[in-house]
Coordinates of C-alpha atoms in Angstrom, one line a residue:
Chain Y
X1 CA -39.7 -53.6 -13.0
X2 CA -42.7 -51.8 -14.4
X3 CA -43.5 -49.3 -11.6
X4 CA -39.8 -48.0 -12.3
X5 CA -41.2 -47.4 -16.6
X6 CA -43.1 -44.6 -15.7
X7 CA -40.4 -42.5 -13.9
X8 CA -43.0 -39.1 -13.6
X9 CA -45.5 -41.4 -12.2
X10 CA -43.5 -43.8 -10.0
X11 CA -40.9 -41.0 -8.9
X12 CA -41.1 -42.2 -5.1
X13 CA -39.5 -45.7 -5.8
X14 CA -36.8 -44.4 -8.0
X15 CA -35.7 -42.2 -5.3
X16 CA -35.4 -45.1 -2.6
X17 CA -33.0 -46.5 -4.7
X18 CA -30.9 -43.3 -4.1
X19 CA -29.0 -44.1 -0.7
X20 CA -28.5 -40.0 -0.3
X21 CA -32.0 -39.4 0.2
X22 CA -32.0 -41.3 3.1
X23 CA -28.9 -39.4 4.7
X24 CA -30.5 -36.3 3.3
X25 CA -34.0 -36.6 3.4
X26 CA -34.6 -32.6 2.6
X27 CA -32.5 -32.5 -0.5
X28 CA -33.3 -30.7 -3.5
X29 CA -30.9 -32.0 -5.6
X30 CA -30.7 -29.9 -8.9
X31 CA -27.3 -30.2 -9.9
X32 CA -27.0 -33.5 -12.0
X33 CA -25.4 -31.8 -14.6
X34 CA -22.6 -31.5 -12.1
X35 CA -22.6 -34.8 -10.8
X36 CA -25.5 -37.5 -11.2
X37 CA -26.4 -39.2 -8.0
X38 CA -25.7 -43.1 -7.3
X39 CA -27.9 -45.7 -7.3
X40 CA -27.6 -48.5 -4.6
X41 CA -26.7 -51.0 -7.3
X42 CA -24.0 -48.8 -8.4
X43 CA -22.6 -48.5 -5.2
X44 CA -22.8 -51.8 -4.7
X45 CA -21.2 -52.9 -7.3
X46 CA -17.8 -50.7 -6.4
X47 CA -17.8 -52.3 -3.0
X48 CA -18.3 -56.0 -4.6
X49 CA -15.6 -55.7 -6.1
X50 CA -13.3 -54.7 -3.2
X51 CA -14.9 -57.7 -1.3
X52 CA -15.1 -60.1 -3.6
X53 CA -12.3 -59.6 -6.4
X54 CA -9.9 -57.0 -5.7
X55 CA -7.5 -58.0 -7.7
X56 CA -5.9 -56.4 -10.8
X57 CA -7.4 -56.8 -14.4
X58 CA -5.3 -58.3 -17.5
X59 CA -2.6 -60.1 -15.9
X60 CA -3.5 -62.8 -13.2
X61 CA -3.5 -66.5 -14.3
X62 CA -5.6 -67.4 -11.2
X63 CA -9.6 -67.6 -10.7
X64 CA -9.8 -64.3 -9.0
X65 CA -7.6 -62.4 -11.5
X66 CA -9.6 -64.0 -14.6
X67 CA -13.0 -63.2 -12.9
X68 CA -11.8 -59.2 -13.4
X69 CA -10.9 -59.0 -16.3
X70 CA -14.0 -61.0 -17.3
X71 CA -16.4 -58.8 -15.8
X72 CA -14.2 -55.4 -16.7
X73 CA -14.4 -56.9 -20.3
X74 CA -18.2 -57.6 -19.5
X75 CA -18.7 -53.7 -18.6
X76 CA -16.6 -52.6 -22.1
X77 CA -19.3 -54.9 -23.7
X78 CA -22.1 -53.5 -21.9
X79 CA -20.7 -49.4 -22.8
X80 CA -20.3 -51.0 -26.8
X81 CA -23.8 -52.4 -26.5
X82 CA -25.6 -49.5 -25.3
X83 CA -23.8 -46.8 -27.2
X84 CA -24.2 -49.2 -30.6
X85 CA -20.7 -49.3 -31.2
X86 CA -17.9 -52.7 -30.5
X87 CA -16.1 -53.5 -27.6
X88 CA -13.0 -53.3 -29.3
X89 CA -14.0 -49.5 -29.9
X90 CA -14.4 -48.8 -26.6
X91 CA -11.5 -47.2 -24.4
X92 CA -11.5 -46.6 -20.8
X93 CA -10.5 -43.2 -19.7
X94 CA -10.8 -41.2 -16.3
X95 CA -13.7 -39.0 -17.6
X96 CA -14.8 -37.0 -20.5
X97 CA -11.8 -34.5 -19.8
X98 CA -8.8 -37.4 -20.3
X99 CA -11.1 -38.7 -23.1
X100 CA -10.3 -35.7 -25.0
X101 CA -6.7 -35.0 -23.8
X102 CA -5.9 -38.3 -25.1
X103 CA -7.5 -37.7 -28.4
X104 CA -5.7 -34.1 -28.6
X105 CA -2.6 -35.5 -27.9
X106 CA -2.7 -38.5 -30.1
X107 CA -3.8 -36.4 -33.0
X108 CA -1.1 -34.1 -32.4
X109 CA 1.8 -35.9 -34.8
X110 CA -1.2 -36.3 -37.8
X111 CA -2.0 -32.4 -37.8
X112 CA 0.3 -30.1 -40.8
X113 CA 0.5 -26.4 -39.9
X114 CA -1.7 -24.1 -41.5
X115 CA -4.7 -26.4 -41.0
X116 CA -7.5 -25.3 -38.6
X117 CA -9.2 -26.9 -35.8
X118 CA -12.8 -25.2 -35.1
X119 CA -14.3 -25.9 -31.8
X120 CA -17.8 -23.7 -30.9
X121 CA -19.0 -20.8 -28.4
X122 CA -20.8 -23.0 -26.2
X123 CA -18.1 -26.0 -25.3
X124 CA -17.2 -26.8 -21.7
X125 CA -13.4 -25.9 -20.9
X126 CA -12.4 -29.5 -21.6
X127 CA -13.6 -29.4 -24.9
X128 CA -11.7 -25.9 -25.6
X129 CA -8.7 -26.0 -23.9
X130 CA -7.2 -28.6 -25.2
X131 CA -7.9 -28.1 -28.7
X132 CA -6.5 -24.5 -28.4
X133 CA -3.5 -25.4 -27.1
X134 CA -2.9 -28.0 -29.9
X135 CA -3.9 -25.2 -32.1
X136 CA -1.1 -23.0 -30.6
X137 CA 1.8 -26.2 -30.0
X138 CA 1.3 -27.5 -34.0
X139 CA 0.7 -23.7 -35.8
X140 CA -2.9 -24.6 -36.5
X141 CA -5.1 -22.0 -36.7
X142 CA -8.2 -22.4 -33.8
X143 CA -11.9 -21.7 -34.8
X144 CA -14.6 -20.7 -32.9
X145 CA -18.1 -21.1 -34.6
X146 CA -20.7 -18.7 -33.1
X147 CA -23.7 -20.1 -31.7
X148 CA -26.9 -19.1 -33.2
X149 CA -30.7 -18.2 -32.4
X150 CA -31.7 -19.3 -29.1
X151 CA -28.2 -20.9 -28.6
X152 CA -28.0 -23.2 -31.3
X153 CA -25.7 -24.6 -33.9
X154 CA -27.1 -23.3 -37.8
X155 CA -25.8 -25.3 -41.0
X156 CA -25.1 -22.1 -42.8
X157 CA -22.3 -20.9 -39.9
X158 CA -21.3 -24.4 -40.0
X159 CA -20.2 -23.7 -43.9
X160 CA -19.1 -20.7 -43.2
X161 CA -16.7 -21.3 -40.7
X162 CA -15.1 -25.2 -42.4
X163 CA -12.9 -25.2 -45.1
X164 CA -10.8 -27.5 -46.9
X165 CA -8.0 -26.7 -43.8
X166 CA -10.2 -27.9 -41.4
X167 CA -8.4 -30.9 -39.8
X168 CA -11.0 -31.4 -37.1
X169 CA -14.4 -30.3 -35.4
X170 CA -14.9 -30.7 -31.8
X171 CA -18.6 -30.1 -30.2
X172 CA -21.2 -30.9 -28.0
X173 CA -24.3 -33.1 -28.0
X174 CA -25.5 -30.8 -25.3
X175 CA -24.5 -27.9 -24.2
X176 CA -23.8 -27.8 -20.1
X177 CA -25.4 -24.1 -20.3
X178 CA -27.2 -23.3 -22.8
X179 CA -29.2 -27.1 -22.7
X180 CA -29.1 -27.3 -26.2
X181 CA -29.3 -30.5 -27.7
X182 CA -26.6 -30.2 -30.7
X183 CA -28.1 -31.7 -34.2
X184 CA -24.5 -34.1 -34.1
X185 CA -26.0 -36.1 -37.8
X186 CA -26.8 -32.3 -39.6
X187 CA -23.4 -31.2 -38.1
X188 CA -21.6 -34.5 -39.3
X189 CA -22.9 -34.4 -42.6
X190 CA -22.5 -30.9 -43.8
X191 CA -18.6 -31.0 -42.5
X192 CA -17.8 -34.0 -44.1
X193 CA -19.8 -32.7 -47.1
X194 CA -16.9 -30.3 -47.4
X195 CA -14.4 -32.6 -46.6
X196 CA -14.7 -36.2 -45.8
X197 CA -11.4 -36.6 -43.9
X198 CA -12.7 -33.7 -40.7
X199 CA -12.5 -35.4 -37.8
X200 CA -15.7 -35.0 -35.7
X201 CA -15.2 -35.5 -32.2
X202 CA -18.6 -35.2 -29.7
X203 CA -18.1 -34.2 -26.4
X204 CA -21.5 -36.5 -25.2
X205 CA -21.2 -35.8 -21.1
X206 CA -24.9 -34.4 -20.8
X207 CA -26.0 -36.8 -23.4
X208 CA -25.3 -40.2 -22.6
X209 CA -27.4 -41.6 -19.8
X210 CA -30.1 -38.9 -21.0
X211 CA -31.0 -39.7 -24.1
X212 CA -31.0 -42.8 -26.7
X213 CA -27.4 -42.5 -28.5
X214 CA -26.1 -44.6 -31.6
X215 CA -22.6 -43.8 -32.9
X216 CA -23.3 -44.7 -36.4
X217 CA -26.7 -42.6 -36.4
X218 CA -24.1 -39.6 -35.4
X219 CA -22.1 -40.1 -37.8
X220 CA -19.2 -38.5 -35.4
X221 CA -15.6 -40.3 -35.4
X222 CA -14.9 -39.4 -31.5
X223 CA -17.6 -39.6 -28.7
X224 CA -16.4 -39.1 -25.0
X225 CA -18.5 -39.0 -22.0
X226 CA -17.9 -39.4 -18.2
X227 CA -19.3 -42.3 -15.8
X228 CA -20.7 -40.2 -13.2
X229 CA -23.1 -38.0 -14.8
X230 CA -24.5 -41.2 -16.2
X231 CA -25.4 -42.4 -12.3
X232 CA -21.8 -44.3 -12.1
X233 CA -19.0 -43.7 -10.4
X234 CA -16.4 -41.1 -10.6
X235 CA -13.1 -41.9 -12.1
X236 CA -14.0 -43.6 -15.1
X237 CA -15.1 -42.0 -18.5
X238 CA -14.9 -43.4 -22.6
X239 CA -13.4 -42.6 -25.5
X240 CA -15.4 -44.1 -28.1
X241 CA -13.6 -44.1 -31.9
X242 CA -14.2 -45.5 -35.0
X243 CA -11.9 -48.8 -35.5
X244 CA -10.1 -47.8 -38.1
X245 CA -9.1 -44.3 -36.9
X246 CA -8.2 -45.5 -33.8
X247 CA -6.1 -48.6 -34.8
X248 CA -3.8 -45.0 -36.9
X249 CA -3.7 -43.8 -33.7
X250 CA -0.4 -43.7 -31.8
X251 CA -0.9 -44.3 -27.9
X252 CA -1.4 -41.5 -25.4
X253 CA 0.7 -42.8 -22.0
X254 CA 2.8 -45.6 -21.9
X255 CA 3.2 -48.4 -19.6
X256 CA 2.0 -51.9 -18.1
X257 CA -0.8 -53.7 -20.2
X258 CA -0.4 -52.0 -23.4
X259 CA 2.7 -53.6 -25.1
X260 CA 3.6 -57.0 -26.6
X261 CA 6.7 -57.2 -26.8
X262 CA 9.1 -54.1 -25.5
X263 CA 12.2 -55.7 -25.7
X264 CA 12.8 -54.6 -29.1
X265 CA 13.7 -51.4 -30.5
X266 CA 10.4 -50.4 -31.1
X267 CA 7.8 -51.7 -29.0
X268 CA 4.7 -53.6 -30.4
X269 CA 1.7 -51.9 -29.1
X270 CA -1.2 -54.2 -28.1
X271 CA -4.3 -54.3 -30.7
X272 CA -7.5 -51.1 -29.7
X273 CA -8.4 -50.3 -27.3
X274 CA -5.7 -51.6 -25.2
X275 CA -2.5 -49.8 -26.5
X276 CA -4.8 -46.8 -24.8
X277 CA -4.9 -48.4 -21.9
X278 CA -1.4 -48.2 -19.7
X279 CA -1.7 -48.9 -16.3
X280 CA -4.3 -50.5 -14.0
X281 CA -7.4 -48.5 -14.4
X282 CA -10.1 -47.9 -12.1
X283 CA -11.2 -50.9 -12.1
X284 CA -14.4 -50.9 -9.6
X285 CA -15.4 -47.7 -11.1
X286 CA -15.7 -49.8 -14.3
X287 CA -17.8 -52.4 -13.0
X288 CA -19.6 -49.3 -10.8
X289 CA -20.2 -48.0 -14.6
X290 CA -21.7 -51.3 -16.1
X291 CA -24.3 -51.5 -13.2
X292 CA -25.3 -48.1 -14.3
X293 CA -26.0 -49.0 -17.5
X294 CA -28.2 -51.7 -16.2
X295 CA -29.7 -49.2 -13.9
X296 CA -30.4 -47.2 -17.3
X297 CA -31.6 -50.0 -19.2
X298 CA -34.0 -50.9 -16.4
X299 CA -35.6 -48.1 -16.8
X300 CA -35.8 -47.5 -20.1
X301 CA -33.7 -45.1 -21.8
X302 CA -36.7 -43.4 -23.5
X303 CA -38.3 -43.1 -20.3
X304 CA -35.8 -41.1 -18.7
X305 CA -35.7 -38.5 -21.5
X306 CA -39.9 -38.7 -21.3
X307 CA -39.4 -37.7 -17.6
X308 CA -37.0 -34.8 -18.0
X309 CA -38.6 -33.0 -20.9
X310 CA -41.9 -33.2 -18.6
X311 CA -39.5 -31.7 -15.3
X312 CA -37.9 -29.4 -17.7
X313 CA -41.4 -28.5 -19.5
X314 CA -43.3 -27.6 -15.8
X315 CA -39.7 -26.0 -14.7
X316 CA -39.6 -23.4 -17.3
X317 CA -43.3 -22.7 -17.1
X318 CA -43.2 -22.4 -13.1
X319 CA -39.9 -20.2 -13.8
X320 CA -41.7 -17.7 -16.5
X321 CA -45.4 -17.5 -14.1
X322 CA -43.3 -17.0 -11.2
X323 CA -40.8 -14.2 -12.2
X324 CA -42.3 -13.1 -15.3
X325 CA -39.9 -10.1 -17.0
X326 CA -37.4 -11.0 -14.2
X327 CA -36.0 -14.1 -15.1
X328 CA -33.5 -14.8 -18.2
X329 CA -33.8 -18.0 -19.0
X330 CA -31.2 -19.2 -21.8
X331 CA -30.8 -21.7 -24.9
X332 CA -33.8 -23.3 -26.4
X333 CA -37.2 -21.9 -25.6
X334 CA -38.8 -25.4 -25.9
X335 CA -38.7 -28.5 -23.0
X336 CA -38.5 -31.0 -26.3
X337 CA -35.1 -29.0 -27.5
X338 CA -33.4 -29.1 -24.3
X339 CA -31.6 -31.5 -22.2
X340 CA -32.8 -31.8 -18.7
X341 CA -31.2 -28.2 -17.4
X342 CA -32.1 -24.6 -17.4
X343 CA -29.5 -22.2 -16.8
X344 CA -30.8 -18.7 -15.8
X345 CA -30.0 -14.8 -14.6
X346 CA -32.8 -13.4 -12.0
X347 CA -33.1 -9.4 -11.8
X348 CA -31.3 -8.4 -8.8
X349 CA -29.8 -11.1 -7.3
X350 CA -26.3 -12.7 -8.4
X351 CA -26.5 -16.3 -9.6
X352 CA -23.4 -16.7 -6.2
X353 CA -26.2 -15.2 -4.2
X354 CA -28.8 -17.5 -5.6
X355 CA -26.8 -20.5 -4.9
X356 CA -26.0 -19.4 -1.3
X357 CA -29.4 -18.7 -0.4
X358 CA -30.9 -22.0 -2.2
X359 CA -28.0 -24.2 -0.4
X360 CA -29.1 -22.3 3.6
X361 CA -32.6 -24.1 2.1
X362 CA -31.0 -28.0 1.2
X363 CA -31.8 -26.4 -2.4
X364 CA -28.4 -27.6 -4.2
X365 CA -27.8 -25.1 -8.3
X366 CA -24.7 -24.6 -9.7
X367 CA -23.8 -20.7 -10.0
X368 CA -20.9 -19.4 -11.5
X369 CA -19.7 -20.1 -15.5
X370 CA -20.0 -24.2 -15.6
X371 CA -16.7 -23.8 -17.2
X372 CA -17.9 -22.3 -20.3
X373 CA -16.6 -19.2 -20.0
X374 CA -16.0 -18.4 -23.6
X375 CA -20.0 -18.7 -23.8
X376 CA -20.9 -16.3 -20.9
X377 CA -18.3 -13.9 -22.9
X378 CA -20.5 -14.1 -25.8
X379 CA -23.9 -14.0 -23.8
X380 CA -22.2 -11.0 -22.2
X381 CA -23.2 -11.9 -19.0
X382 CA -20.9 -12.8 -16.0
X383 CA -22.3 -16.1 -14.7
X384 CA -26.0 -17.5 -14.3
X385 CA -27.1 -20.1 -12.1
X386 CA -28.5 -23.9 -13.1
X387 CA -30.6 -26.2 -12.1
X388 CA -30.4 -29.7 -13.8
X389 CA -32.7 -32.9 -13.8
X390 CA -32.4 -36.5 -13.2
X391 CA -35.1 -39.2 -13.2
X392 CA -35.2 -38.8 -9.6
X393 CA -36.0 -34.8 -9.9
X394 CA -40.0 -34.5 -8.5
X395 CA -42.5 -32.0 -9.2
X396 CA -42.1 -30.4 -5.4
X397 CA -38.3 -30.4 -5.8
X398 CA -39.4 -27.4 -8.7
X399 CA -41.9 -26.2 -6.3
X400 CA -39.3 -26.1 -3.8
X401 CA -37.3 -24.3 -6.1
X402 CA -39.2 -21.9 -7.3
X403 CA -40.4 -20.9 -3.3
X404 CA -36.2 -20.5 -2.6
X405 CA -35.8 -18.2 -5.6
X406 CA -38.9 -15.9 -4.3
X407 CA -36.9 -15.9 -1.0
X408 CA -33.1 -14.3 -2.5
X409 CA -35.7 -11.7 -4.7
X410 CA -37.4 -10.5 -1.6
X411 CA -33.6 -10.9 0.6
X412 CA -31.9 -9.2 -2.2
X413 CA -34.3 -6.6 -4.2
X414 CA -33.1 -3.3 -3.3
Chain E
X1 CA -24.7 -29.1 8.5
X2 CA -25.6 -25.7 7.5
X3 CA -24.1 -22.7 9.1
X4 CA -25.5 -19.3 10.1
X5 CA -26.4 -17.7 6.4
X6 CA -23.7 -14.8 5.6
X7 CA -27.1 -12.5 4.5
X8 CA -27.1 -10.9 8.1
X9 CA -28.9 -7.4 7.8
X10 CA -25.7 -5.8 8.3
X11 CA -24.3 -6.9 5.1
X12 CA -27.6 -6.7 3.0
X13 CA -28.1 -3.1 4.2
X14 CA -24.2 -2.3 3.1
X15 CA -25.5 -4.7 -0.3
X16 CA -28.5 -2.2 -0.7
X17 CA -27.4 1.2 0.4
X18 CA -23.4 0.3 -0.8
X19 CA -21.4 3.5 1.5
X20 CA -19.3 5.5 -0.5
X21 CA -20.4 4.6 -4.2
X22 CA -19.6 7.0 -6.3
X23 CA -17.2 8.5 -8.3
X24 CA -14.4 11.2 -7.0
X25 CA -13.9 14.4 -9.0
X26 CA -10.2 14.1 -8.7
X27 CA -8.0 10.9 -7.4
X28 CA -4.9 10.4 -6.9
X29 CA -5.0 6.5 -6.8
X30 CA -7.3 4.4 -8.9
X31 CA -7.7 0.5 -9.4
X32 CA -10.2 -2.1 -10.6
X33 CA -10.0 -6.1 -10.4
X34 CA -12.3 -8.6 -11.2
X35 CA -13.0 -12.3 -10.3
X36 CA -13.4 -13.5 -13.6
X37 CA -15.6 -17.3 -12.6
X38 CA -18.4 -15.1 -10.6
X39 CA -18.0 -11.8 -12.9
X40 CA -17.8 -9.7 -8.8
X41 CA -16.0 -6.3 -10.6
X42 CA -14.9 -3.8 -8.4
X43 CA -13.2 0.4 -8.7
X44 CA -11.8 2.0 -6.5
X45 CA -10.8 5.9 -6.4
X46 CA -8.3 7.2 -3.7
X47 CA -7.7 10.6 -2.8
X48 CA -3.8 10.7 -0.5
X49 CA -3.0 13.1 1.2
X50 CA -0.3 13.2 3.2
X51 CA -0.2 9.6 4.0
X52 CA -4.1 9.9 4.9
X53 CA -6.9 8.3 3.0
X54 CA -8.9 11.4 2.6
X55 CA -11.5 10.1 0.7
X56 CA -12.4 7.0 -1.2
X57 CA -14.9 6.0 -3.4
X58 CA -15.7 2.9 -5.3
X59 CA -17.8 1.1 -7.4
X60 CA -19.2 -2.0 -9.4
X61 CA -20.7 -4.8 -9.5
X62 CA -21.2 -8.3 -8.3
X63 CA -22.4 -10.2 -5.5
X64 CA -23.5 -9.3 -2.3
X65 CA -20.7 -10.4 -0.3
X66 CA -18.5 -8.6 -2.7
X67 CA -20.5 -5.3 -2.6
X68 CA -21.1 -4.8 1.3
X69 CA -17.7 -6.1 1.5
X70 CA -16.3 -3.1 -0.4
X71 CA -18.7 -1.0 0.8
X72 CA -17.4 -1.8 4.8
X73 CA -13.8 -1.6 3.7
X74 CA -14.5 1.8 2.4
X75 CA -15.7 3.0 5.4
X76 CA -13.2 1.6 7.4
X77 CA -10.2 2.8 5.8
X78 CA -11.2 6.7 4.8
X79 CA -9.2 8.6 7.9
X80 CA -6.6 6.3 8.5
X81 CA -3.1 6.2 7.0
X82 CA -2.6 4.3 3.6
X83 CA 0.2 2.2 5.4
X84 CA -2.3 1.1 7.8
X85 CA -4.6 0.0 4.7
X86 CA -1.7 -1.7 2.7
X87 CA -0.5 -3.2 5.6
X88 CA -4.5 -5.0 6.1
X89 CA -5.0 -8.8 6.6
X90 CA -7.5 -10.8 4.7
X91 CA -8.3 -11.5 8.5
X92 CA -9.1 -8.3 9.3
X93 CA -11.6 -7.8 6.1
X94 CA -13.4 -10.8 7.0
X95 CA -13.7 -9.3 11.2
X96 CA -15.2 -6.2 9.1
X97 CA -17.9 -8.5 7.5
X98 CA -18.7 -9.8 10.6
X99 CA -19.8 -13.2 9.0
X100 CA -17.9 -17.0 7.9
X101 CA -17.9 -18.1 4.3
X102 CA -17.0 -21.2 2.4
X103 CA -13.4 -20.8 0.5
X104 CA -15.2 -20.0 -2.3
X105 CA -17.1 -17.0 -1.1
X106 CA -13.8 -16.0 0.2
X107 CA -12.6 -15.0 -2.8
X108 CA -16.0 -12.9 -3.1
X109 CA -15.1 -11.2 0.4
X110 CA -11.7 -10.5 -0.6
X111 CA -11.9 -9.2 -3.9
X112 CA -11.9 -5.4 -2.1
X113 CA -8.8 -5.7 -0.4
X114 CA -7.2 -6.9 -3.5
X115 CA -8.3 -4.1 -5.3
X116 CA -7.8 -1.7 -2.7
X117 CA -4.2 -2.4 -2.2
X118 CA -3.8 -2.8 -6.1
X119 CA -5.0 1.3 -6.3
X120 CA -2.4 2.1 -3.2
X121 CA 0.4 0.6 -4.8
X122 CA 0.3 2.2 -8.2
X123 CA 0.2 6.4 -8.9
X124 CA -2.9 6.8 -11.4
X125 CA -2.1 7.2 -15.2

């Protein structure tokens, strides 16, 4: 396992375990901020289960029915482990985006009118959108915060912008833009400095997989991420909340798996996290997630954030000695601020253009807003394009990025 | 699986050199839409007269596709009759560009026609 601790260094093996460089040998793949790609292990896992269990999780009496829910329960243990929280905390969702529908709608019945709800400049749609429309449905009044010098979050804004109304805070570890990485304990503690009982809820998607995380070093009361951009599968995402909080919390759907008894008037809702839970979930996705915390963990958390503050680090110097005065880069002017993406405006050529004329090349960015567009209303800017890291991102892949991007300025330059 | 690129020198010279951007002095149909995930933002000034497109100018900003897209439909429509122009396919507009796109850049493509037909429909203020 050793020649995989040293991703930078060992780059070559990490990608072998990456069955889409072998379809796709000429790939640049920069958009793991979009999607991260799947390790063998991961998609072996999702097709293990279709061979070898396939059958559904929670009810069976027989061997192959108790061997699922063993290992699905085995994954929720894995998820609590890593994320330093309990399994009983741990609630499987579809992705980030049901993570906090749930939570918006469960909150719904605890939330008085005239309270407000204060989300921030840089959050992803499904971070926005439903906390507005709560706003709007309950007479809550909704909050934006304005983001700060290079695209942060500052403490004084914070206090500006919380009162004693505030019924809940909803932000991001790291912005899907701007790369920011969000100071979640600072923003925890001067909130609940002004009132204990705000809710903090972290929207963690380009955190988790990334980066170390502990949920009682963040202090946060809500943490949802998605599977896939943590190298799992799609389809499967977590709500992480705080025990107590989520045992006062009334169930989102209803259905198979989540009751006691509902013969009575008033059904009796199975203990967290399984009143959450109606329905047969995605269950090989969930194994398909615990092997990608394996594949994490075999690598070494800390080793993957090592590797993309160095990508990020030579990607921004590359970018600034190539284009100079032409390129915008924004968010955080330092690698060691920043998770593993760089979002960025060249003179002349329209991030749609960018992304066209990268993709002829095998070269795969985002363009467009990433679904922020409240932020590229504030940036005043119409879209920008992104490039994003993963452990198996390689010093040529920026090369090969940087040589694309000279071809749209010379195709495009009037 | 990649196809011929869309940047043919037809449509980067219309992308450069954009026909008909400008302003007219007097109109007597106007209209402007955007597509608000890309930010493409397009004008358009019509002068009618007597059923003709007698001139036409337009302008904004966006991406290439968008641009030479407008620029071509611009071209193509000043002369003819503004039933002719209303009564345009989204097929036709793309047989202008000369060039296939993903459903995405489609929207990029057609962005002119919309706003084209959104100035013929409506007198300006």
């Amino acid at each position: 396992m050793d020649t995989l601790t040293a991703p930078l260094t060992n780059n070559e093996s990490i990608r072998h375990e990456f069955p889409l460089f072998q379809k796709h040998p000429e790939l640049v793949y920069l958009d793991s901020a979009a999607t991260a790609l799947k390790p063998k292990a991961v998609i072996d896992a999702v097709s293990g289960y279709y061979e070898t269990l396939s059958t559904n999780v929670g009810r069976g009496l027989y061997p192959l029915a108790e061997a699922t829910t063993e290992q699905v329960e085995a994954a929720r243990a894995r998820v609590a482990r890593f994320i330093g929280a309990q399994g009983s905390e741990i609630i499987f969702t579809r992705g980030t985006t049901e993570s906090i529908n749930l939570l918006a709608s469960s909150l719904a019945p605890s939330l008085r009118k005239g309270d407000n709800i204060v989300v921030t400049e840089m959050e992803h749609h499904s971070n926005f959108l439903p906390w507005q429309r709560l706003a709007a449905e309950r007479g809550l009044e909704f909050r934006i915060l304005p983001i700060g010098k290079e695209g942060g979050i500052e403490r004084e804004s914070l206090e500006k912008i919380i009162d004693h109304r505030t019924a809940l805070l909803s932000v991001s570890a790291v912005s899907n833009v701007l790369g920011t990485r969000n100071d979640i304990e600072m923003i925890t503690d001067t909130v609940k400095k002004i009132r204990s009982a705000i809710i903090v809820v972290v929207d963690a998607a380009q955190m988790v997989g990334h980066e170390a995380i502990s949920v009682s070093q963040l202090g946060a009361d809500y943490i949802a991420f998605s599977g896939h951009k943590m190298f799992g599968p799609t389809g499967v995402g977590i709500l992480w909340g705080r025990q107590s909080l989520l045992e006062s919390l009334p169930p989102y759907q209803l259905g198979g798996g989540m009751v006691i008894d509902a013969c009575a008037e008033l059904p009796q809702y199975k203990p967290v996290p399984y009143r959450f839970e109606a329905g047969t979930p995605d269950i090989a996705s969930i194994l398909g997630l615990g092997a990608a915390i394996d594949f994490i963990e075999g690598l070494g958390i800390d080793a993957i954030r090592a590797h993309e503050i160095d990508i990020t680090r030579i990607a921004l110097e590359k970018l600034h000695a190539a284009f100079g005065e032409e390129i915008t880069v924004y968010g955080p002017t330092d690698a060691d601020n920043r998770g593993g993406l760089i979002s960025f405006t060249l003179a002349g050529v329209h991030p749609h253009d960018i992304a066209q004329t990268l993709g002829e090349e095998n070269i795969c960015v985002r363009a467009g807003e990433h679904c922020a567009a409240p932020l590229h209303r504030a940036l005043k800017i119409p879209a920008t394009a992104r490039a994003s890291f993963s452990v198996y991102t390689t010093g040529e892949d920026i090369d090969r990025l940087i040589l694309g991007l000279e071809r749209a300025k010379k195709t495009f330059t009037k | 699986m990649s196809t011929e690129s869309p940047y043919q020198d037809r449509i980067l010279d219309h992308y450069r050199n954009p026909r008909n951007f400008k302003s007219l002095k007097t109109c007597s149909h106007h209209g402007e839409a955007k597509n608000p995930t890309c930010g493409d933002r397009l004008s358009f000034e019509i002068s009618v007269k007597k059923g003709l497109i007698s001139d036409i100018g337009f302008q904004g900003e966006g991406c290439a596709i968008s641009q030479a897209s407008a620029s071509l439909l611009t071209e193509y429509v000043r002369g003819k009759t503004a039933s002719h122009a209303l009564a345009l396919a989204p097929g036709e507009v793309m047989g202008l560009l000369g060039i296939s796109l993903s459903p995405t850049r489609m929207k990029c493509a057609l962005l002119s026609l919309e706003t084209l037909k959104m100035a013929l429909k409506k007198q300006k203020m």
